[in-house]
Coordinates of C-alpha atoms in Angstrom, one line a residue:
M9 CA 122.8 131.4 53.5
I10 CA 123.1 132.6 57.1
R11 CA 119.3 132.9 57.3
K12 CA 118.9 129.3 55.9
L13 CA 121.3 128.0 58.5
Q14 CA 119.5 129.8 61.2
T15 CA 116.2 128.4 60.0
T16 CA 117.6 124.9 59.8
A17 CA 119.1 125.2 63.3
L18 CA 115.7 126.4 64.6
A19 CA 113.9 123.5 63.0
L20 CA 116.4 121.1 64.5
A21 CA 116.0 122.6 67.9
L22 CA 112.2 122.3 67.6
V23 CA 112.5 118.7 66.6
A24 CA 114.9 118.0 69.5
A25 CA 112.5 119.6 71.8
L26 CA 109.5 117.5 70.7
P27 CA 110.2 114.6 73.0
F28 CA 110.4 116.9 76.0
A29 CA 107.3 118.8 74.9
A30 CA 105.5 115.5 74.5
E31 CA 106.7 114.4 78.0
A32 CA 105.5 117.7 79.5
Q33 CA 102.2 117.2 77.9
Q34 CA 102.0 113.6 79.1
K35 CA 102.6 114.7 82.7
K36 CA 99.5 116.8 82.6
D37 CA 97.4 113.6 82.7
S38 CA 99.7 111.2 84.5
V39 CA 101.4 111.4 87.9
V40 CA 104.1 109.5 89.8
I41 CA 103.4 109.3 93.6
G42 CA 106.3 108.4 96.0
M43 CA 105.7 106.0 98.8
V44 CA 108.0 104.9 101.6
L45 CA 106.8 101.3 101.9
E46 CA 105.8 98.7 99.4
P47 CA 102.7 96.7 100.5
P48 CA 102.9 93.0 100.9
G49 CA 99.7 92.6 98.9
L50 CA 96.8 94.7 97.5
D51 CA 93.8 93.2 99.2
A52 CA 92.7 95.9 101.6
T53 CA 90.3 93.5 103.3
A54 CA 92.9 91.0 104.3
G55 CA 96.1 92.8 105.2
A56 CA 97.2 95.1 108.1
A57 CA 99.7 97.2 106.1
A58 CA 98.6 100.8 105.7
A59 CA 100.5 100.9 102.4
I60 CA 97.7 98.8 100.8
G61 CA 95.2 101.6 101.4
E62 CA 97.6 104.2 100.2
I63 CA 97.4 102.7 96.8
T64 CA 94.0 101.2 96.5
Q65 CA 91.5 103.1 98.8
Y66 CA 89.2 105.4 96.8
N67 CA 91.3 104.6 93.7
V68 CA 90.5 100.9 93.0
Y69 CA 88.3 100.0 95.9
E70 CA 85.3 101.9 97.4
G71 CA 83.2 101.5 100.5
L72 CA 79.6 102.5 101.4
T73 CA 81.0 105.8 102.7
K74 CA 84.0 108.0 102.2
V75 CA 86.2 109.6 104.8
N76 CA 87.3 112.9 103.2
G77 CA 90.5 114.8 103.7
D78 CA 88.9 117.0 106.3
G79 CA 87.6 114.1 108.3
S80 CA 84.0 114.4 107.2
V81 CA 82.0 111.3 106.1
T82 CA 79.9 111.3 103.0
P83 CA 78.1 108.7 100.9
L84 CA 80.2 106.7 98.3
L85 CA 78.6 103.5 97.1
A86 CA 75.6 104.3 99.2
S87 CA 73.5 107.2 98.0
S88 CA 72.0 107.7 101.5
W89 CA 71.3 106.0 104.8
T90 CA 69.0 106.0 107.7
V91 CA 69.6 105.0 111.3
S92 CA 67.2 103.4 113.8
P93 CA 66.4 105.3 117.0
D94 CA 68.5 102.8 119.0
V95 CA 71.5 103.4 116.6
K96 CA 71.8 99.7 116.0
T97 CA 70.4 99.4 112.5
Y98 CA 71.7 101.3 109.4
T99 CA 69.8 101.0 106.2
F100 CA 71.7 102.0 103.1
K101 CA 70.3 102.9 99.7
L102 CA 72.9 102.0 97.1
L103 CA 73.9 103.7 93.9
S104 CA 72.4 102.0 90.8
G105 CA 74.2 101.1 87.6
V106 CA 77.5 100.6 89.4
K107 CA 79.8 97.8 88.1
F108 CA 83.0 96.2 89.2
Q109 CA 86.0 96.5 87.0
D110 CA 85.6 92.9 85.8
G111 CA 82.1 93.7 84.5
E112 CA 80.2 92.2 87.4
P113 CA 77.2 94.4 88.6
F114 CA 77.4 95.8 92.1
S115 CA 74.4 95.1 94.4
S116 CA 73.5 94.6 98.1
G117 CA 74.6 91.0 97.7
D118 CA 78.2 92.2 97.4
V119 CA 77.9 94.2 100.6
K120 CA 76.5 91.3 102.5
F121 CA 79.3 89.0 101.1
S122 CA 82.0 91.5 102.0
F123 CA 80.9 92.1 105.5
E124 CA 80.2 88.5 106.4
R125 CA 83.5 87.5 104.9
A126 CA 85.3 90.1 107.0
A127 CA 83.5 88.7 110.1
A128 CA 84.3 85.0 109.4
A129 CA 86.4 83.0 111.9
D130 CA 89.3 82.8 109.4
S131 CA 89.2 86.5 108.5
T132 CA 92.4 88.5 108.7
N133 CA 90.6 91.8 108.3
K134 CA 91.9 94.6 110.5
L135 CA 88.3 95.5 111.4
K136 CA 87.3 91.9 112.2
A137 CA 86.0 92.8 115.7
F138 CA 83.9 95.6 114.1
F139 CA 82.3 93.2 111.6
Q140 CA 81.8 90.6 114.3
S141 CA 79.8 93.2 116.3
M142 CA 77.2 93.0 113.6
A143 CA 74.1 90.8 114.5
K144 CA 73.0 90.5 110.9
V145 CA 73.4 91.9 107.4
E146 CA 70.3 91.8 105.2
A147 CA 69.9 92.4 101.5
P148 CA 66.1 92.7 100.9
D149 CA 66.6 94.0 97.4
P150 CA 69.5 94.7 95.1
G151 CA 69.5 98.4 96.0
T152 CA 69.1 98.1 99.7
V153 CA 71.2 96.7 102.6
A154 CA 70.5 96.8 106.3
V155 CA 73.2 96.3 108.9
T156 CA 72.1 95.6 112.4
F157 CA 74.6 95.7 115.3
K158 CA 74.5 93.8 118.6
D159 CA 74.9 97.1 120.4
A160 CA 74.5 100.8 119.5
A161 CA 77.2 101.7 116.9
P162 CA 77.4 105.5 116.6
D163 CA 80.7 105.4 114.7
A164 CA 79.6 102.9 112.0
P165 CA 79.5 105.4 109.1
F166 CA 83.1 106.4 109.7
Q167 CA 84.2 102.7 110.0
F168 CA 82.4 101.9 106.7
G169 CA 84.7 104.4 105.0
L170 CA 87.9 102.7 106.1
S171 CA 90.1 100.6 103.7
S172 CA 89.2 97.4 105.5
A173 CA 85.5 98.0 104.8
V174 CA 85.7 98.3 101.0
I175 CA 83.2 96.3 99.0
V176 CA 84.5 93.4 96.9
D177 CA 83.0 91.0 94.5
A178 CA 82.9 87.3 95.4
K179 CA 84.2 86.4 92.0
S180 CA 87.4 88.5 92.2
A181 CA 88.0 88.4 96.0
P182 CA 90.4 85.4 95.9
T183 CA 92.8 87.2 93.6
N184 CA 92.6 90.7 95.0
A185 CA 96.0 90.5 96.7
T186 CA 97.7 90.4 93.3
K187 CA 95.0 91.8 91.0
P188 CA 92.8 94.2 92.9
T189 CA 89.3 94.6 91.4
G190 CA 86.9 97.2 92.7
T191 CA 84.4 99.8 91.6
G192 CA 86.7 102.8 91.8
P193 CA 87.9 105.3 89.1
F194 CA 91.2 103.5 88.5
K195 CA 91.9 99.9 87.5
F196 CA 95.0 97.9 88.3
D197 CA 97.6 97.6 85.5
N198 CA 100.7 96.1 86.8
W199 CA 103.0 95.6 89.8
V200 CA 106.8 95.5 89.5
K201 CA 107.8 94.1 92.8
G202 CA 110.3 96.3 94.6
S203 CA 109.6 99.2 92.3
S204 CA 106.1 100.4 91.5
V205 CA 102.4 99.8 91.1
V206 CA 100.6 101.3 88.1
L207 CA 96.9 102.2 87.9
S208 CA 95.1 103.6 84.9
K209 CA 91.8 105.4 84.5
W210 CA 88.9 103.1 84.2
D211 CA 86.5 104.2 81.4
G212 CA 83.7 102.2 82.9
Y213 CA 83.6 104.3 86.1
R214 CA 80.3 105.9 86.8
D215 CA 81.8 109.4 86.8
A216 CA 84.7 108.9 84.5
G217 CA 84.4 112.4 83.0
K218 CA 85.4 113.9 86.3
I219 CA 88.7 112.0 86.6
K220 CA 91.5 114.1 85.1
L221 CA 94.4 111.6 85.4
V222 CA 94.8 108.7 83.0
K223 CA 97.7 107.1 84.7
V224 CA 98.9 106.9 88.3
T225 CA 102.2 105.3 89.3
F226 CA 103.1 104.6 92.9
R227 CA 106.8 104.3 93.2
F228 CA 108.4 102.8 96.3
I229 CA 111.5 104.7 97.7
N230 CA 112.5 103.9 101.2
D231 CA 115.8 105.6 101.3
Q232 CA 115.4 109.3 102.3
A233 CA 118.3 110.6 100.1
A234 CA 116.7 108.7 97.2
Q235 CA 113.4 110.4 97.9
V236 CA 115.0 113.8 97.7
A237 CA 116.9 112.9 94.5
A238 CA 113.7 111.6 92.8
L239 CA 111.8 114.8 93.6
L240 CA 114.6 117.1 92.4
A241 CA 115.0 115.1 89.2
G242 CA 111.3 115.1 88.4
D243 CA 111.1 111.3 88.6
V244 CA 108.5 111.6 91.3
D245 CA 105.8 114.3 91.1
A246 CA 104.6 114.2 94.7
F247 CA 105.7 112.5 97.9
P248 CA 102.9 112.4 100.5
R249 CA 104.3 111.3 103.9
F250 CA 107.7 112.4 102.8
G251 CA 110.4 110.9 104.9
G252 CA 113.4 113.2 104.2
V253 CA 112.5 115.6 107.0
Q254 CA 116.0 117.0 107.0
S255 CA 115.4 118.4 103.5
V256 CA 112.0 120.0 104.0
E257 CA 113.5 123.6 104.2
Q258 CA 115.3 123.0 100.9
F259 CA 112.0 122.2 99.2
K260 CA 110.2 125.1 100.9
A261 CA 112.8 127.5 99.4
D262 CA 112.5 126.0 95.8
P263 CA 109.6 127.6 93.8
R264 CA 109.2 124.5 91.7
F265 CA 107.7 122.7 94.7
Q266 CA 104.9 123.1 97.2
V267 CA 105.3 121.8 100.8
T268 CA 102.4 121.2 103.2
V269 CA 102.5 119.9 106.7
G270 CA 99.3 118.4 108.1
G271 CA 98.1 116.0 110.8
T272 CA 97.6 112.3 110.6
E273 CA 96.2 109.6 112.8
G274 CA 99.7 108.1 113.1
K275 CA 100.4 107.1 116.7
T276 CA 104.1 106.5 116.7
I277 CA 105.0 104.2 119.6
M278 CA 107.7 101.9 120.9
S279 CA 105.5 98.8 121.1
I280 CA 106.2 96.4 124.0
N281 CA 105.5 92.7 124.0
N282 CA 103.4 92.7 127.2
K283 CA 103.7 88.9 127.7
R284 CA 107.5 88.7 127.4
K285 CA 109.3 88.5 130.7
P286 CA 110.3 90.9 132.3
L287 CA 108.2 93.2 130.1
D288 CA 105.0 91.6 131.7
D289 CA 105.9 93.6 134.8
V290 CA 104.3 97.1 134.7
R291 CA 107.3 98.5 136.6
V292 CA 109.6 97.5 133.9
R293 CA 107.4 99.1 131.2
R294 CA 107.2 102.3 133.3
A295 CA 110.9 102.3 133.5
L296 CA 111.2 102.2 129.8
A297 CA 108.8 105.1 129.5
H298 CA 110.8 107.2 131.9
A299 CA 114.0 106.3 130.0
V300 CA 112.9 107.8 126.7
D301 CA 113.1 111.5 125.9
R302 CA 110.3 112.2 123.3
K303 CA 111.7 115.6 122.4
A304 CA 115.1 114.2 121.6
I305 CA 113.5 111.6 119.3
I306 CA 111.2 114.2 117.6
D307 CA 114.2 116.6 117.1
G308 CA 116.8 113.9 116.1
A309 CA 114.7 111.6 114.0
M310 CA 112.0 113.9 112.7
N311 CA 113.8 117.3 112.5
G312 CA 111.2 118.7 115.0
Y313 CA 108.1 117.4 113.0
G314 CA 105.9 115.7 115.5
A315 CA 103.6 116.3 118.5
P316 CA 104.4 114.4 121.7
I317 CA 101.7 111.9 122.9
G318 CA 101.2 110.2 126.2
S319 CA 98.7 107.5 125.2
H320 CA 97.4 105.9 122.0
Y321 CA 95.5 109.0 120.9
V322 CA 96.5 112.1 118.9
P323 CA 95.3 115.8 119.3
L324 CA 93.0 115.4 116.3
D325 CA 90.9 112.8 118.0
P326 CA 87.6 113.7 119.8
G327 CA 88.1 113.2 123.5
Y328 CA 91.9 113.5 123.4
I329 CA 93.5 114.3 126.7
D330 CA 97.2 115.3 127.2
L331 CA 99.0 112.6 129.1
T332 CA 102.5 113.5 128.1
G333 CA 103.4 114.4 131.7
T334 CA 102.7 110.9 132.9
Y335 CA 106.2 109.7 132.3
P336 CA 108.6 112.7 132.1
Y337 CA 112.1 111.9 131.0
D338 CA 113.8 110.7 134.2
P339 CA 116.7 108.2 133.9
E340 CA 117.1 107.9 137.6
K341 CA 113.4 107.0 138.1
A342 CA 113.8 104.4 135.4
K343 CA 116.8 102.8 137.2
A344 CA 114.9 102.8 140.5
L345 CA 111.9 101.1 138.9
L346 CA 114.1 98.4 137.3
K347 CA 115.7 97.8 140.7
E348 CA 112.3 97.7 142.4
A349 CA 111.2 95.0 139.8
G350 CA 114.2 92.9 140.7
V351 CA 115.7 93.2 137.2
A352 CA 119.4 92.6 137.0
T353 CA 121.2 95.0 134.7
P354 CA 122.2 95.1 132.0
L355 CA 118.8 93.9 130.8
K356 CA 119.2 92.6 127.3
L357 CA 116.3 93.1 124.9
T358 CA 115.8 93.2 121.1
L359 CA 114.6 96.4 119.3
T360 CA 113.1 95.3 116.0
L361 CA 113.0 98.2 113.5
P362 CA 111.0 98.3 110.2
P363 CA 112.2 100.6 107.3
P364 CA 110.6 104.0 108.0
G365 CA 113.0 106.7 109.1
Y366 CA 111.0 107.4 112.3
A367 CA 111.8 103.8 113.3
R368 CA 115.4 103.4 112.1
Q369 CA 116.6 106.8 113.2
G370 CA 114.4 107.0 116.3
G371 CA 115.5 103.5 117.2
E372 CA 119.2 104.5 117.3
I373 CA 118.3 107.4 119.7
I374 CA 116.1 105.2 121.9
A375 CA 118.8 102.5 122.1
A376 CA 121.3 105.0 123.3
E377 CA 118.8 106.4 125.9
L378 CA 118.0 102.9 127.2
A379 CA 121.7 102.1 127.6
K380 CA 121.9 104.9 130.1
V381 CA 119.5 103.1 132.5
G382 CA 121.0 99.7 132.1
V383 CA 119.0 98.3 129.2
E384 CA 120.9 96.9 126.2
A385 CA 118.6 97.1 123.2
K386 CA 120.1 95.1 120.4
I387 CA 118.8 96.6 117.1
E388 CA 117.5 94.3 114.4
N389 CA 116.7 96.1 111.2
V390 CA 114.0 94.2 109.2
E391 CA 112.1 94.8 106.0
W392 CA 108.3 95.3 106.1
A393 CA 107.4 91.7 105.2
Q394 CA 109.7 90.4 108.0
W395 CA 108.1 92.8 110.5
L396 CA 104.6 91.6 109.5
S397 CA 105.6 87.9 109.8
G398 CA 107.9 88.0 112.8
V399 CA 106.5 90.8 114.9
F400 CA 102.8 91.2 113.9
K401 CA 102.0 87.6 113.2
D402 CA 104.4 85.5 115.3
K403 CA 104.8 88.1 118.1
N404 CA 108.5 87.2 118.1
Y405 CA 110.0 90.4 119.5
D406 CA 110.7 92.4 122.7
L407 CA 110.4 96.0 121.5
T408 CA 109.6 97.6 118.1
I409 CA 108.9 101.0 116.8
I410 CA 105.8 101.5 114.6
S411 CA 103.3 104.2 113.7
H412 CA 99.7 102.9 114.0
V413 CA 97.8 105.0 111.4
E414 CA 94.3 103.7 111.6
P415 CA 91.8 106.1 113.2
M416 CA 89.8 105.1 116.2
D417 CA 91.8 102.0 116.7
L418 CA 91.8 101.7 120.5
T419 CA 89.6 98.6 120.4
T420 CA 91.5 97.0 117.6
V421 CA 94.9 97.4 119.2
Y422 CA 94.2 97.0 122.9
A423 CA 91.0 95.0 123.4
D424 CA 92.3 91.9 121.7
P425 CA 94.8 90.0 124.0
N426 CA 96.0 88.1 120.9
Y427 CA 97.0 91.2 119.1
Y428 CA 100.8 91.5 118.6
I429 CA 101.1 93.8 121.7
Q430 CA 99.4 91.1 123.8
Y431 CA 97.8 93.5 126.3
D432 CA 95.1 91.7 128.3
S433 CA 92.9 93.9 130.4
Q434 CA 89.2 93.2 131.1
A435 CA 89.0 96.7 132.6
F436 CA 90.1 98.2 129.3
R437 CA 87.7 96.1 127.4
D438 CA 84.8 97.1 129.6
I439 CA 85.6 100.8 129.1
M440 CA 85.8 100.5 125.4
H441 CA 82.5 98.6 125.2
K442 CA 80.9 101.5 126.9
A443 CA 82.7 104.1 124.7
N444 CA 81.7 102.2 121.5
T445 CA 78.1 101.7 122.4
T446 CA 77.0 105.0 124.0
V447 CA 75.2 107.5 121.8
D448 CA 75.9 110.4 124.1
L449 CA 78.9 112.3 122.8
A450 CA 79.9 113.8 126.1
E451 CA 79.6 110.5 127.9
R452 CA 81.7 108.9 125.1
K453 CA 84.5 111.4 125.6
I454 CA 84.5 110.5 129.3
Y455 CA 85.0 106.8 128.5
L456 CA 87.7 107.6 125.9
G457 CA 89.5 109.6 128.5
E458 CA 89.4 106.7 130.9
A459 CA 90.7 104.4 128.2
Q460 CA 93.7 106.7 127.5
R461 CA 94.5 107.0 131.2
L462 CA 94.4 103.3 131.7
L463 CA 96.8 102.7 128.8
A464 CA 99.2 105.3 130.1
S465 CA 99.0 104.0 133.7
D466 CA 99.7 100.4 132.5
A467 CA 102.5 101.7 130.3
V468 CA 101.3 99.3 127.7
N469 CA 103.7 100.9 125.2
V470 CA 106.1 103.9 125.2
F471 CA 104.0 106.5 123.5
L472 CA 106.2 108.8 121.4
F473 CA 104.6 111.3 119.0
Q474 CA 101.9 112.0 116.4
L475 CA 103.2 111.4 112.9
Q476 CA 102.8 114.5 110.8
Q477 CA 102.1 114.4 107.1
I478 CA 104.7 116.2 105.2
T479 CA 103.9 116.4 101.5
V480 CA 106.4 117.7 98.9
A481 CA 104.9 118.0 95.4
N482 CA 105.4 119.7 92.1
A483 CA 103.9 123.2 92.5
K484 CA 101.6 122.7 89.6
L485 CA 100.0 119.5 90.9
K486 CA 96.6 120.2 92.6
G487 CA 94.1 118.2 94.7
L488 CA 96.4 116.4 97.1
W489 CA 95.3 116.0 100.7
K490 CA 97.0 118.1 103.3
D491 CA 95.8 116.0 106.3
S492 CA 95.3 112.3 106.5
P493 CA 92.4 111.3 108.7
V494 CA 92.9 107.9 106.9
F495 CA 96.0 106.8 105.1
A496 CA 94.9 107.2 101.5
N497 CA 96.2 108.9 98.3
D498 CA 92.9 109.8 96.8
M499 CA 93.6 110.4 93.1
S500 CA 90.1 111.1 92.0
A501 CA 90.4 114.8 92.4
V502 CA 94.0 115.3 91.5
Y503 CA 94.9 117.3 88.4
W504 CA 97.7 119.3 86.8
E505 CA 97.3 123.1 86.7

């Protein structure tokens, strides 16, 4: 009788364990990825938010080339390419037999459509200036596309691998913001606003057999405490660009997790509206730079995770020069500059802060530091959509804190006087034209150094620190990027051990 009861109890235990066993089995081919910010849309060719690429790049959409986790550039929708001696014309041979997820065939006509659409007058593409630097895009046959630039374009293969340069189909382009359609290994399933986006493996993908995951869920968790709780509970399997920096040591000590710390292209800055008075006076901007203690911000807001920067460049970038000594923390110098500029104190400004911890927590520290020199920075916390509409689009702000994560974006951010920073310098534009068109690497580094120095001298923004990539993940999850040369969560090589 005792043996019968034991057998029954064991059977009941096994039955009770079945759902958990099934869940564990399911997790081996599905994954939940945590993200800090929810994107405003899912069209990578029309929006500025980096969160779009975090979900869609290399998963749903693909470009001619791919920027890999180590920063190398390899073919993606192109099988190969050749370059003319003057480095103006790139001729791509395209993969054959590729289809979009709506069944439409991929061809050179789609490349031509995508690039000309990105260069159009009404384009909102982040790389609009890059596409407008093209003289022509030709599609002599379905498997060949030739792109000719007005000037030499040595960085074009890298640019073609960015999220804004993905190839879209004319038929699905109008609805990509809500229903993204590409040629990648995962197709869009659904988007629960405020919660998550779900992708599933696309069986029509050309290398579907190499894709190990059948389902990827991107879950949006802005609150740092909630990020920690979700990881500990197993509700999230990995959190690239983890925001709970105060909890990193806790996860390092827990064998259930793996923690990696890598570099990113994130230039974290206090952006200044250069056309707002009195911020249009370089002495006022220099005063702000002297009033801010980078180390205090890195320690207080990022728990020490961050490398100080003195211009809009990070140590990973070719041609980087250390300009962190240009504006040492010097409150007395800041006060003197404000007085020299004829600014009556207290100077009242707004400090608009989007959701990330580096902005909200860093903003509190900066506001306290500015108060010491006679600047009252009124903090306005906004959601990401409000930041995009009010700051980025309407330029209705004095100061804000943001991390620009696009690589090689000096031209995009500072050569356009209508960009939200509103920096207008012909000298800078001339330098960047030389940097972008020279084919001599050593010469290019010289120009890039000049560009960095000019931005620092003009105190265009208060340059704070390089955003580091902290990833906390289940110890059994493999294939995640350590570094982020581009802000992407490439799921094509991710698998469970």
